[in-house]
Structure formats: C-alpha cells, structure tokens
Amino acid sequence: MTTIRQLEYITAIEDHGTFQAAADACHVTQPGLSAQVRQLEDLLELQIFERGRKRVLVTPAGREILDRARRVLIAVEDLQQAARSSSKPFTGPLRLGVIPTVAPFVLPAVLPKVRRAYPALRLEVHEAHTPELVQALEQGTLDLLLLALEAPLGDAATLALFEDAFMLALPRDHRLAGRKRVRESDLAGEDVLLLEDGHCLRDQALSVCNRAGALEIGDFRASSLTTLVPMVASGAGLTLLPALATRTSAALDRDLALVPFSRPVPKRTIGLAWRKTSPRGDEFSELADLFSAAANTTRRRS
Amino acid sequence: MTTIRQLEYITAIEDHGTFQAAADACHVTQPGLSAQVRQLEDLLELQIFERGRKRVLVTPAGREILDRARRVLIAVEDLQQAARSSSKPFTGPLRLGVIPTVAPFVLPAVLPKVRRAYPALRLEVHEAHTPELVQALEQGTLDLLLLALEAPLGDAATLALFEDAFMLALPRDHRLAGRKRVRESDLAGEDVLLLEDGHCLRDQALSVCNRAGALEIGDFRASSLTTLVPMVASGAGLTLLPALATRTSAALDRDLALVPFSRPVPKRTIGLAWRKTSPRGDEFSELADLFSAAANTTRRRS
DNA sequence: TCGTAGTCATAACCAGAAGTTACCAGCACG
DNA sequence: CGTGCTGGTAACTTCTGGTTATGACTACGA
C-alpha cells in the first residue's frame, strides 16, 4: 500500500538529488530509503527515478508522480496544522515570505509585536521576489506571504492591509523639487532609475513611467531601494518610491526631495496571501490586524 | 506518525456510522481499527469521535480533521490514478455521474461505443441531481460528470459537448400547435408543467417561463420527463422539452406537438466536468469526442 | 592506470507496529 | 432480565520498515 513516508522519501530524493542525501535528510539509512522507493515503484508499476551515474534523474512519469506526491504531503501537513491550531492556535512554526521592498519597512515594527502577542508562534521570515514566494506558497514551503497584491498570485486567498502610495523622489535641485504635488504627466521625458528585474515594484513603477512617457536610464538597475535612493540624491535621475519606504532614515537624505502625486495617486496595495486550503486562515486574518497596526505606526513615525 | 490508513479508517467510520461497520468495510477487525484511531487521536492531541451510546458522533475538531483527511485521500487516489493512466490510459474504474434529464437520451448510444473503444475502462454510472453530483465530484466519490453546464459547478474543469435547444411541447389541439415557430413571449399566460425540485432543467425552464410570463401549474410536478410528456399530451398544460429528449419514442406521442423556438432559442449546454486536479483530464477530453459523436447520432436519429 | 570516494543495490537480521483472536463492559430493546 | 448490539482491553502473531554489512559500478584525481 502507498504510504506517506514513501512520498516523503521520493520528494526528498528530488530535493537533494541523491538517495544518500535524501536518506540523511529523512534520518534513515540509504538502504531503508531505497527499499521504500523500490516498493513504491513496484506498486505503481512505473519507474520514478532513473538511477544514473552520479546523479538521479526523474522520469517523465516520475515528474507527474512527484508533483502529486507533494500535493498529498501539503494536504497532510495542513491536516496536522489544523489539529494543532484547533486545540491551540498561534502555536508552532509559521513560515512567512516577504518581498524585499516591503520587508525592511514593515518587519522591524511588526516582528516584536507578533512575538509579544503570540509567544508560542515560531515566525520564520524568508525574503524573495513575488514569483518565488508564490511558488513556495503553492509548494507548501511557505505558509503566509506579505507582498503587493497587484502582482499575479495564483489562486491564493488574499487580504489587503493598507495602500502604499508612490511618491516622486528626485534630487533637491531638480526643477520639480519645489512642487507641492506632481501629476504623472509631469514625468514625461524625465530620466528615471528603477530596481533590477524581479522586483514587482519595478514593474509597477515602470508601468507608471510608460504611461507618463518617462524613460528608464539604460545602464543602471538598483538591487534594492537602499542603493536606489542615494543614486537619486546624487542627481543620477529620479524615481518612484513607495511611501512606506520614505520614512526610513535612508530616505532622509538632505539632497533628496519627495513630492506626492496628485490624484489619481499611483499606488500599490500591501497585503497578506495564503493557500486557500490552509487550516490557519483564521489565524492569518487575526495576524493581519497586528500587521496593519504596525505598518501604520511605521508610516506615521518620523 | 500519521498514516494514510488511519485517515481511511476515520473517514470509513464517518461514512458507516460505527467502528464495527467501518472495520468491516476496511477488511480489518474492529480492535485493529480502534487502535489506529486511538493512535491518531493521541498524535493529533484531539478527539475526533465521541464514542457514544449506540452511535458515534463527530466532534467539532473532528469535523475539520475529517474534511482534511478526505482531501488527503483524494490526492492519494489521484496520484495512484496518475500512475495507472501514465502507463496505460483508459484503464481501471471511471465513476461517471449523470443528471436524470440527460442520462436516458445519451447513455444508450454512448456506453456501447465507450465499451468498444476502451474495453479496459470500467465505467460505472451514477444518476443524481447536479448538486449531489458536484459534491460527490469534490469528495472524490465520482470522477467525471455529464450535465448541463449552466448550473453552478464549483471550480470544476468543464468541456462543452453540444447545445441542447429547448422546444415547446404542447397538446396537439392547442392553439399554438400548428405554428412553425414560437417566440418566448407566446408563452405569456399559458399553464406550464415542470419537473419536480432538484432538476436543473426545472430551474432553467422556470426562468424562461418567468421571463415570458407563463404560470406553473401549482399542484403537479413531474418526477421525470417520461412522466411529464404524457401529462402534456393529455392536455394538462404545456412544457419545455430539451431537443435531446424529443427524439426518443416516449416523446413521439400522437397527441403531442413540438414547436421549435425562434431566435434567440432558449437552450442548455451539455458538457463534461471533472476535478481540475484529476490526473485523467486528458483522457476525459478524449472521451468527450465519443460523447458528442454519440449524442449527435442520437439527435439525428428518427 | 589504479586507488579512492562517491553512487545505489543486495542480503541478513531485528524491532516495533499493525493485525489477529478472545474476552470484557456498557447500553438498548423486546 | 437476557439478547444483541456497541467499543475497549489484552495477549499473541505477522510482517514490514528499519538496521548493519557488504558489493558492484562510476567518476575522478594522484
């Protein structure tokens, strides 16, 4: 009969590339693991792995099996989590994924609050770009995401926390620096600096620029907002900063001017996302209160 | 460690109502099953069943666990099916659900074709109303549905087979009986007979009648089209029949007249539906060809 | 080119878990 | 108040999943 353990073994093999490493990861010996895999293959009457020289290959049929095995394991994981949180919610591990353009501006305020409110919760933060986060969510590697809801999120359940308006960031001596407000159309013909590929913020800012007729500077793409801001301050061009990022010390450069947009204000929506099938949806909704409260204090501070 | 077998046991208990019956269904003895359930409850640290006098009750927490257990089992089932069909497709059991207003007009033509084309396929037909079918599909009790796609189908994958136009069925001596075509508005003020509650066809016909201002006869609701047709023929009122049902002998009553609608023709769409996650989506799409071919011959015959 | 260090498979053995039979306790019902 | 259902407990058996020890094969470096 098919067993959960067998499925854990084969996914471990795919994850680690060799039987040996998988066996270690599963805390069993290699022959034991081999036997189980063999048994599963016999049962399904198909070969999952091609035992090759120096490396294990996944057969086409095995590919399908592995994908489904992971779904089974997620469902099992969810069941166990459901059991835990039905008796004592806000307990155990919670793997949170956050995008880089949000993490540094929200987490410092939120994490302590979470620790205080739910000491039994073991929060584990992973930072990555939206597509990786979404994939990890679907694979069950992450439980909860904190990101911009405008990006494609598959069929995750989402909950908006707050809106994060974009502001125009530009050198103090720029012609627009004195303005009380700017319109998107004011950007026409300007040189803008953007983040490197992968950041959803880049895509959002880029679409604003395209609409407005601004031109991205060709030879530079910042790897983070922290590197982007000094570039703008030093006169290399202007950029769009989410309001969330404008209250942090790095943005308080004396050579940097910040001008809000007039309506309609370009913005992004920061929120939480989780698997629709997650047993902890209720907990996440409750956590959301903490998140938006903390984010508000961050934004008001300064 | 949680095991698939344990999950099978607890779902069997819910399905059969007692430990004893569940044990029989699982082909194990009751103590063996009891021990496993106990073990699972210890592991999850919650009570799934309330062992009561004469009957087993499911606790609230147990409710949640059982739902998730079923999801796991569906995922496992899908995995095994994926294995089977990746090596030899169109093999093994295929549980097909069909609505009553379609089954008698499509299955007689389709089933023999299917048997001939895929002799290794063990087709098992279940007849029920749409909501039951959809629920069974989601629970993994059925694999494939044949029904009208207008009804709410959850998030199943669907594939339209053909359109099934409604026709006006009425007594030979009715004032509209001689018409070449009728408009929906011609129904205004007429007495119509409909199927009993639960049939999606009833809902569809009813909405046409409401639009047209026709009135349902209060004291009679037919349990099937076969009982409905003679009622109309005997002058009790008129009704809407799907074209699919008008070619069968029962509808060829000499006291019954059939008049097609002019455009826009009211109609339903007959199609297949299956779980999006089903490993056999490809097989189902291929089966669809057989179904629509067979349905066409049915409709052209006569 | 020949060890060496990896790979996975095989074989023999062991321990524990899952299943069995046999029995007991409680409750419903005629 | 027995009879016939429940499900639980206990002792025994079976088997399966695990172990260690070993072997065959490949890649790679001395």
XYZ file of C-alpha atoms (C1' of nucleotides) in Angstrom:
664
model
C 0.000 0.000 0.000
C 1.102 3.545 -0.724
C 2.336 5.289 2.373
C 3.019 8.865 3.288
C 6.556 8.017 4.176
C 7.257 6.746 0.683
C 6.065 10.056 -0.707
C 8.311 11.932 1.682
C 11.209 9.830 0.520
C 10.730 10.433 -3.181
C 10.270 14.164 -2.740
C 13.375 14.234 -0.577
C 15.276 12.474 -3.336
C 14.183 15.068 -5.832
C 15.070 17.850 -3.435
C 18.503 16.522 -2.583
C 19.463 14.934 -5.863
C 20.733 11.646 -4.444
C 19.365 8.744 -2.463
C 22.089 9.152 0.067
C 21.417 12.790 0.831
C 17.686 12.164 0.932
C 18.191 9.341 3.400
C 20.214 11.639 5.631
C 17.577 14.327 5.428
C 14.901 11.822 6.394
C 17.031 10.443 9.217
C 17.082 6.941 7.843
C 19.749 4.883 6.204
C 20.097 4.711 2.471
C 19.102 1.054 2.060
C 15.935 1.604 4.022
C 15.000 4.509 1.830
C 15.960 2.642 -1.320
C 13.745 -0.261 -0.347
C 10.754 2.002 0.152
C 11.264 3.744 -3.166
C 11.597 0.431 -4.903
C 8.433 -0.738 -3.259
C 6.507 2.324 -4.353
C 7.747 1.940 -7.899
C 6.668 -1.688 -7.907
C 3.282 -0.758 -6.583
C 2.701 1.987 -9.143
C 4.255 -0.158 -11.828
C 6.344 2.655 -13.128
C 9.838 3.947 -12.648
C 10.048 7.273 -10.876
C 13.796 7.709 -10.898
C 16.418 6.815 -13.393
C 19.318 5.646 -11.257
C 22.090 7.191 -13.188
C 25.747 7.608 -12.973
C 26.450 10.100 -10.235
C 23.049 11.685 -10.350
C 19.443 10.638 -10.081
C 17.155 11.653 -12.934
C 13.390 11.949 -12.720
C 11.498 10.107 -15.456
C 8.598 11.861 -17.198
C 6.086 9.683 -15.387
C 8.022 10.303 -12.201
C 7.647 14.039 -12.709
C 3.874 13.652 -12.569
C 4.068 11.388 -9.534
C 6.348 13.760 -7.677
C 4.065 16.708 -8.260
C 1.151 14.757 -6.917
C 3.165 13.439 -4.021
C 3.853 16.997 -2.979
C 0.177 17.799 -3.068
C -0.519 14.857 -0.820
C 2.153 15.972 1.599
C 0.786 19.506 1.691
C -2.659 18.131 2.449
C -1.225 16.003 5.242
C 0.710 18.934 6.593
C -2.439 21.019 6.556
C -4.313 18.353 8.428
C -1.722 18.238 11.159
C -1.633 22.001 11.347
C -5.411 22.045 11.579
C -5.155 19.728 14.543
C -2.592 21.919 16.246
C -4.417 25.174 15.747
C -7.798 23.760 16.642
C -6.511 22.938 20.084
C -4.091 25.826 20.494
C -3.996 28.465 17.762
C -0.964 30.666 17.160
C 1.394 27.867 18.002
C 4.172 26.208 16.109
C 6.096 27.236 13.032
C 4.833 29.904 10.658
C 6.921 30.424 7.564
C 6.413 33.945 6.294
C 7.597 35.139 2.891
C 8.134 38.866 2.289
C 9.200 40.867 -0.745
C 12.383 42.939 -0.421
C 10.648 46.267 -0.991
C 8.420 45.707 1.989
C 10.430 43.673 4.460
C 12.750 46.365 5.852
C 9.940 48.864 6.334
C 7.364 46.658 7.966
C 9.089 43.796 9.731
C 11.091 45.807 12.286
C 7.844 47.175 13.664
C 5.790 44.028 13.292
C 8.039 41.235 14.471
C 8.362 42.403 18.091
C 4.612 42.895 18.314
C 3.996 39.416 16.997
C 6.459 37.910 19.413
C 4.817 39.668 22.273
C 1.267 38.871 21.249
C 1.872 35.222 20.319
C 4.991 33.997 22.071
C 4.309 30.397 21.067
C 4.392 31.288 17.394
C 7.725 30.480 15.799
C 7.861 33.015 12.996
C 10.385 32.278 10.292
C 10.932 35.008 7.705
C 12.078 34.407 4.137
C 12.758 37.222 1.712
C 12.315 36.697 -2.026
C 10.608 38.078 -5.104
C 6.932 37.546 -5.737
C 7.134 34.643 -8.197
C 9.391 32.628 -5.900
C 7.172 33.391 -2.949
C 4.038 32.330 -4.773
C 5.653 29.133 -5.936
C 6.892 28.359 -2.444
C 3.432 29.039 -1.102
C 1.887 26.599 -3.533
C 4.527 24.001 -2.810
C 3.897 24.303 0.892
C 7.362 25.633 1.660
C 5.856 28.871 2.936
C 2.632 29.431 4.833
C 1.984 33.138 4.525
C 3.114 35.924 2.216
C 3.403 39.656 2.751
C 3.542 41.404 -0.610
C 1.915 43.695 -3.148
C -1.426 42.277 -4.184
C -1.250 43.738 -7.682
C 1.137 41.002 -8.823
C -0.256 37.669 -10.060
C -0.747 35.449 -7.028
C -2.311 32.319 -8.482
C -5.398 31.358 -6.595
C -4.195 32.320 -3.155
C -6.523 33.818 -0.592
C -5.605 37.458 -0.035
C -6.293 40.163 2.495
C -5.383 43.796 1.891
C -3.590 45.523 4.757
C -3.074 49.059 3.522
C -2.458 51.123 0.424
C 1.046 52.294 -0.227
C 1.085 55.433 -2.388
C 4.006 56.134 -4.690
C 5.887 59.389 -4.280
C 8.239 61.058 -6.670
C 11.811 61.015 -5.367
C 14.227 63.422 -7.034
C 17.371 65.445 -6.444
C 16.868 68.568 -4.332
C 17.924 70.789 -7.224
C 15.553 69.288 -9.772
C 13.013 71.593 -11.395
C 10.135 69.630 -9.859
C 11.655 69.503 -6.390
C 9.791 72.534 -5.100
C 6.355 71.424 -6.192
C 3.644 70.694 -3.628
C 2.224 67.991 -5.889
C 3.072 66.444 -9.249
C 0.956 64.765 -11.867
C 2.033 61.608 -13.614
C 2.265 63.590 -16.818
C 4.972 65.754 -15.256
C 7.260 62.774 -15.632
C 7.213 62.985 -19.415
C 10.701 62.956 -20.813
C 12.406 62.557 -17.417
C 15.161 60.053 -16.768
C 14.144 57.520 -14.141
C 16.087 54.951 -12.175
C 14.422 51.663 -11.358
C 15.060 48.479 -9.430
C 16.508 45.455 -11.139
C 14.399 42.733 -12.721
C 12.302 40.574 -10.460
C 11.036 43.238 -8.109
C 7.325 43.676 -8.545
C 7.839 47.299 -7.575
C 9.940 47.695 -10.679
C 7.088 46.514 -12.869
C 4.604 48.789 -11.167
C 6.833 51.828 -11.359
C 7.704 51.002 -14.945
C 4.085 50.945 -15.991
C 3.570 54.365 -14.443
C 6.610 55.627 -16.332
C 5.417 54.155 -19.591
C 2.064 55.810 -19.174
C 3.719 59.118 -18.409
C 6.352 58.909 -21.108
C 9.351 58.805 -18.803
C 12.453 56.955 -19.894
C 14.354 54.407 -17.880
C 18.062 55.019 -17.722
C 19.573 52.162 -19.623
C 22.738 51.223 -17.846
C 21.722 51.089 -14.231
C 19.322 48.986 -12.223
C 19.387 49.139 -8.465
C 19.363 45.920 -6.492
C 17.450 47.483 -3.625
C 15.767 50.678 -2.569
C 18.675 51.347 -0.254
C 21.018 51.607 -3.205
C 18.456 53.391 -5.336
C 17.897 56.337 -3.022
C 21.496 57.649 -2.921
C 21.670 57.383 -6.681
C 18.678 59.671 -6.979
C 20.018 62.032 -4.339
C 23.294 62.314 -6.213
C 21.437 63.515 -9.269
C 21.513 60.446 -11.480
C 17.800 60.672 -12.154
C 14.506 60.421 -10.367
C 12.427 57.506 -9.216
C 9.168 56.425 -7.667
C 9.317 55.453 -4.024
C 6.518 53.808 -2.115
C 5.501 55.993 0.817
C 6.313 53.074 3.057
C 9.971 53.460 2.157
C 10.120 57.231 2.561
C 10.041 57.349 6.341
C 13.112 55.332 6.921
C 16.378 57.076 7.665
C 17.952 56.098 4.366
C 15.405 58.164 2.509
C 16.001 61.231 4.656
C 18.920 62.293 2.576
C 19.265 66.063 2.566
C 19.894 66.018 -1.170
C 16.675 64.120 -1.788
C 13.285 65.697 -2.340
C 9.989 63.834 -2.104
C 6.864 65.064 -3.814
C 3.463 63.401 -3.523
C 1.302 62.787 -6.571
C -1.997 64.480 -7.146
C -4.979 62.282 -7.811
C -5.223 59.722 -9.098
C -2.308 58.752 -6.885
C -0.345 55.773 -8.246
C -0.051 53.188 -5.512
C 0.338 49.585 -4.588
C -1.654 47.525 -2.122
C 0.252 45.643 0.520
C -1.464 42.574 1.883
C -1.249 39.006 3.032
C -1.704 35.901 0.919
C -2.043 32.253 1.842
C -3.155 28.985 0.364
C -6.932 28.870 0.211
C -6.758 25.448 1.757
C -4.564 26.491 4.663
C -6.017 25.499 8.010
C -4.776 28.721 9.522
C -6.779 31.213 7.511
C -8.473 32.485 10.640
C -5.182 32.973 12.420
C -3.821 34.856 9.446
C -6.786 37.196 9.390
C -6.184 37.933 13.028
C -2.486 38.478 12.429
C -3.454 40.965 9.738
C -4.651 43.370 12.420
C -1.234 43.363 14.005
C 0.401 43.887 10.638
C -1.665 46.854 9.573
C -1.439 48.446 13.000
C 2.320 48.108 12.992
C 2.591 49.341 9.429
C 0.549 52.404 10.291
C 2.826 53.329 13.141
C 5.772 52.913 10.820
C 4.210 55.209 8.313
C 3.202 57.848 10.834
C 6.503 57.833 12.637
C 9.165 60.317 11.505
C 3.392 9.214 12.548
C 0.192 9.979 10.667
C -0.559 7.330 8.111
C -2.874 7.105 5.149
C -4.504 4.062 6.612
C -5.525 5.964 9.709
C -7.223 8.549 7.526
C -9.047 5.837 5.630
C -10.257 4.439 8.906
C -11.662 7.653 10.273
C -13.438 8.513 7.043
C -14.849 4.997 6.952
C -16.152 5.499 10.465
C -17.891 8.678 9.468
C -19.311 7.022 6.377
C -20.603 3.948 8.161
C -21.533 5.445 11.487
C -19.923 2.796 13.675
C -16.467 1.406 14.320
C -17.677 -2.073 13.616
C -19.113 -1.327 10.196
C -16.068 0.734 9.285
C -13.794 -2.126 10.256
C -15.759 -4.468 8.032
C -15.607 -2.026 5.146
C -11.843 -1.754 5.568
C -11.462 -5.500 5.859
C -9.877 -5.361 9.269
C -11.138 -6.273 12.681
C -12.661 -3.713 14.957
C -9.890 -3.709 17.582
C -7.275 -3.106 14.946
C -9.209 -0.179 13.615
C -9.923 1.150 17.093
C -6.254 1.062 17.943
C -5.332 3.077 14.868
C -7.978 5.683 15.526
C -6.851 5.973 19.104
C -3.307 6.402 17.948
C -4.219 9.143 15.516
C -6.173 10.954 18.172
C -3.218 10.726 20.538
C -0.902 12.028 17.870
C -3.112 14.988 16.965
C -3.909 15.531 20.620
C -7.576 15.943 19.944
C -10.627 13.761 19.987
C -12.141 13.104 16.588
C -15.054 10.940 17.643
C -17.303 10.998 20.620
C -17.865 7.345 21.386
C -21.476 7.421 22.288
C -24.171 5.052 23.144
C -25.192 3.225 20.006
C -23.793 5.835 17.679
C -20.514 7.601 17.028
C -20.576 11.384 16.970
C -18.015 13.599 15.265
C -16.585 16.357 17.443
C -16.238 19.884 16.006
C -12.484 19.495 15.762
C -13.025 16.072 14.285
C -15.208 17.600 11.590
C -12.266 19.685 10.418
C -9.907 16.737 10.551
C -12.261 14.528 8.596
C -12.655 17.084 5.845
C -8.921 17.370 5.520
C -8.474 13.635 5.693
C -10.729 13.299 2.686
C -8.667 15.808 0.786
C -5.556 13.812 1.520
C -7.214 10.634 0.356
C -8.373 12.269 -2.857
C -4.838 13.457 -3.505
C -3.522 9.957 -2.898
C -6.175 8.473 -5.127
C -5.250 10.934 -7.843
C -1.620 10.003 -7.527
C -2.366 6.347 -7.958
C -4.643 7.059 -10.869
C -1.938 9.199 -12.438
C 0.375 6.227 -12.202
C -2.137 3.929 -13.813
C -3.009 6.210 -16.676
C 0.555 7.264 -17.345
C 1.428 3.684 -18.101
C -1.857 2.597 -19.611
C -4.548 5.226 -20.073
C -8.235 4.344 -20.283
C -7.848 1.601 -17.748
C -9.454 0.934 -14.426
C -12.571 2.330 -12.821
C -14.202 5.525 -14.020
C -17.123 6.709 -11.954
C -19.418 8.810 -14.106
C -22.243 10.921 -12.717
C -25.132 11.930 -14.989
C -28.233 14.043 -14.447
C -31.593 12.331 -14.988
C -32.664 14.615 -17.840
C -29.650 13.594 -19.873
C -28.868 10.017 -18.926
C -31.635 8.185 -20.826
C -31.026 10.140 -24.016
C -27.272 9.964 -24.218
C -26.060 6.915 -22.367
C -27.737 4.227 -24.521
C -25.818 5.497 -27.514
C -22.586 6.284 -25.701
C -21.985 3.359 -23.414
C -21.601 0.714 -26.126
C -19.201 2.958 -28.020
C -17.137 3.504 -24.924
C -17.039 -0.172 -24.159
C -15.894 -0.914 -27.660
C -13.298 1.840 -27.832
C -11.846 1.306 -24.352
C -12.607 -2.204 -23.205
C -10.287 -1.898 -20.221
C -12.260 1.042 -18.857
C -14.657 0.012 -16.129
C -17.352 2.649 -16.475
C -19.669 2.975 -13.514
C -22.687 5.226 -13.973
C -24.434 7.075 -11.162
C -27.553 9.146 -11.709
C -28.313 12.106 -9.452
C -29.132 15.796 -9.477
C -26.481 18.408 -10.107
C -25.750 19.456 -6.508
C -25.225 15.866 -5.404
C -23.039 15.189 -8.408
C -20.886 18.238 -7.791
C -20.482 17.364 -4.156
C -19.571 13.789 -4.993
C -17.071 15.055 -7.537
C -15.415 17.261 -4.965
C -15.388 14.471 -2.403
C -13.752 12.144 -4.881
C -16.699 9.753 -4.998
C -17.167 10.482 -8.692
C -14.551 11.156 -11.335
C -16.492 12.659 -14.197
C -19.863 14.367 -14.624
C -22.157 14.672 -17.615
C -24.593 17.517 -17.055
C -25.807 20.970 -18.031
C -23.001 23.482 -17.647
C -25.331 26.356 -16.777
C -25.719 25.099 -13.217
C -23.156 26.101 -10.557
C -20.319 23.590 -10.719
C -17.861 24.901 -8.172
C -14.402 25.142 -9.630
C -14.544 22.041 -11.764
C -12.898 21.880 -15.151
C -15.569 21.768 -17.850
C -15.830 20.925 -21.506
C -18.916 21.682 -23.569
C -20.167 18.821 -25.750
C -23.154 20.284 -27.537
C -26.013 22.723 -27.183
C -29.403 21.355 -26.405
C -32.174 23.696 -27.573
C -35.482 23.792 -25.745
C -38.661 23.118 -27.707
C -42.202 23.856 -26.794
C -44.184 20.680 -26.114
C -47.958 21.013 -26.136
C -51.195 19.111 -26.796
C -51.972 18.551 -30.469
C -55.155 20.620 -30.163
C -53.532 23.632 -28.527
C -53.817 26.944 -30.343
C -50.027 27.099 -30.789
C -49.702 23.535 -32.000
C -49.807 24.420 -35.666
C -47.133 27.110 -35.552
C -43.848 26.665 -37.386
C -42.022 28.583 -34.672
C -42.910 30.237 -31.403
C -41.400 33.130 -29.512
C -40.825 33.026 -25.772
C -43.413 35.757 -25.449
C -46.056 33.430 -26.926
C -45.947 31.601 -23.612
C -47.449 34.540 -21.740
C -50.368 33.423 -19.628
C -50.044 29.742 -20.533
C -50.177 26.959 -17.945
C -46.923 25.011 -17.868
C -45.955 21.737 -16.266
C -42.460 21.367 -14.864
C -40.230 18.779 -13.277
C -40.014 18.472 -9.531
C -37.463 20.316 -7.433
C -33.845 19.388 -7.801
C -33.715 19.020 -11.570
C -31.571 21.733 -13.056
C -33.789 21.530 -16.109
C -36.671 22.674 -13.935
C -34.775 25.796 -12.931
C -33.812 26.573 -16.490
C -37.315 26.074 -17.847
C -38.737 28.047 -14.963
C -36.576 31.037 -15.707
C -37.752 31.000 -19.316
C -41.342 30.860 -18.109
C -40.830 33.700 -15.682
C -39.359 35.828 -18.410
C -42.265 35.025 -20.695
C -44.968 35.375 -18.084
C -46.127 31.769 -18.134
C -47.553 30.241 -14.968
C -46.547 26.953 -13.427
C -49.452 24.705 -12.576
C -49.454 24.543 -8.819
C -50.410 21.047 -7.893
C -48.277 18.909 -10.122
C -44.557 18.390 -10.549
C -43.279 15.551 -12.672
C -40.555 13.324 -11.325
C -39.107 12.722 -14.768
C -39.514 13.710 -18.378
C -41.090 10.329 -19.045
C -43.980 11.187 -16.746
C -44.099 14.775 -17.896
C -44.654 14.069 -21.595
C -47.918 12.091 -21.282
C -49.278 14.757 -18.965
C -48.728 17.367 -21.638
C -50.126 15.106 -24.352
C -53.295 14.588 -22.339
C -53.871 18.303 -22.261
C -52.847 19.187 -18.723
C -50.650 22.033 -19.918
C -47.566 22.643 -21.938
C -43.874 22.373 -21.154
C -40.368 22.945 -22.426
C -38.519 19.878 -23.603
C -34.842 19.764 -24.449
C -34.389 18.710 -28.073
C -32.319 15.822 -26.789
C -35.441 14.352 -25.224
C -37.718 14.853 -28.197
C -36.347 12.083 -30.373
C -36.999 9.284 -28.018
C -40.082 7.103 -28.514
C -41.790 8.390 -25.392
C -41.984 11.848 -26.893
C -43.490 10.586 -30.138
C -46.960 10.640 -28.695
C -49.534 11.316 -31.411
C -51.321 13.743 -29.131
C -48.140 15.728 -28.553
C -46.966 18.605 -30.732
C -43.431 20.002 -30.699
C -42.665 23.517 -31.873
C -39.172 24.986 -32.056
C -38.427 28.447 -30.748
C -37.388 31.299 -32.980
C -34.217 33.108 -32.078
C -32.962 33.636 -29.539
C -33.545 29.945 -28.914
C -33.585 29.073 -25.197
C -31.173 26.220 -24.615
C -28.866 24.430 -22.263
C -25.301 23.315 -22.804
C -24.479 19.694 -22.098
C -20.901 19.007 -21.170
C -18.412 17.155 -19.024
C -16.966 18.295 -15.727
C -14.140 16.931 -13.598
C -11.907 17.953 -10.759
C -9.263 20.342 -12.015
C -6.708 18.261 -10.198
C -7.802 14.989 -11.727
C -4.938 13.122 -13.346
C -7.210 11.987 -16.127
C -8.104 15.322 -17.673
C -6.543 14.284 -20.956
C -8.459 11.046 -21.044
C -11.676 12.903 -20.332
C -11.087 15.324 -23.182
C -10.612 12.387 -25.482
C -13.722 10.699 -24.179
C -15.583 13.906 -24.949
C -15.245 13.190 -28.654
C -17.029 9.906 -28.230
C -19.726 11.559 -26.189
C -20.527 14.334 -28.618
C -20.383 11.989 -31.592
C -22.779 9.621 -29.907
C -25.054 12.427 -28.815
C -25.197 13.748 -32.351
C -26.273 10.419 -33.747
C -28.952 10.288 -31.075
C -30.193 13.655 -32.063
C -30.109 12.985 -35.783
C -31.689 9.582 -35.494
C -35.509 9.381 -36.036
C 46.085 3.389 -14.538
C 44.914 2.404 -10.412
C 43.199 3.637 -5.904
C 39.574 6.388 -3.599
C 35.364 8.125 -2.720
C 31.255 8.682 -4.169
C 26.883 6.487 -6.063
C 22.775 2.715 -5.349
C 21.620 -2.281 -4.697
C 21.599 -6.615 -2.096
C 21.436 -9.659 1.919
C 20.689 -10.992 6.629
C 18.913 -9.645 10.671
C 15.945 -7.087 14.351
C 12.362 -4.420 16.476
C 8.198 -2.469 16.503
C 3.832 -1.683 14.775
C -0.373 -3.378 12.855
C -3.300 -7.039 12.699
C -5.343 -11.148 14.744
C -8.348 -13.841 18.280
C -10.524 -13.943 22.658
C -12.689 -11.652 26.127
C -14.982 -7.884 28.895
C -18.016 -3.846 29.994
C -21.792 -0.875 28.916
C -26.182 0.225 26.846
C -30.765 -0.551 24.132
C -34.607 -3.125 23.455
C -38.082 -6.787 23.392
C -33.529 -9.567 32.627
C -31.429 -11.868 28.823
C -30.006 -10.921 23.913
C -27.531 -8.406 20.773
C -25.582 -4.582 19.684
C -21.892 -1.192 20.761
C -16.467 -0.209 21.634
C -12.372 -1.245 24.676
C -8.570 -4.341 26.561
C -5.119 -7.982 26.490
C -2.009 -11.434 24.625
C -0.154 -13.375 20.602
C 1.413 -13.360 15.638
C 2.834 -11.475 11.472
C 5.064 -8.642 8.655
C 7.121 -4.534 7.284
C 10.172 -0.966 7.787
C 14.303 -0.281 9.687
C 19.212 -1.554 10.725
C 24.326 -3.031 9.601
C 27.468 -5.094 6.474
C 28.765 -5.707 2.004
C 29.217 -5.498 -3.063
C 29.127 -3.566 -7.863
C 29.639 0.390 -10.530
C 31.282 5.125 -11.933
C 33.851 9.434 -11.711
C 37.898 11.460 -10.657
C 42.464 12.610 -9.008
C 47.241 11.129 -7.867
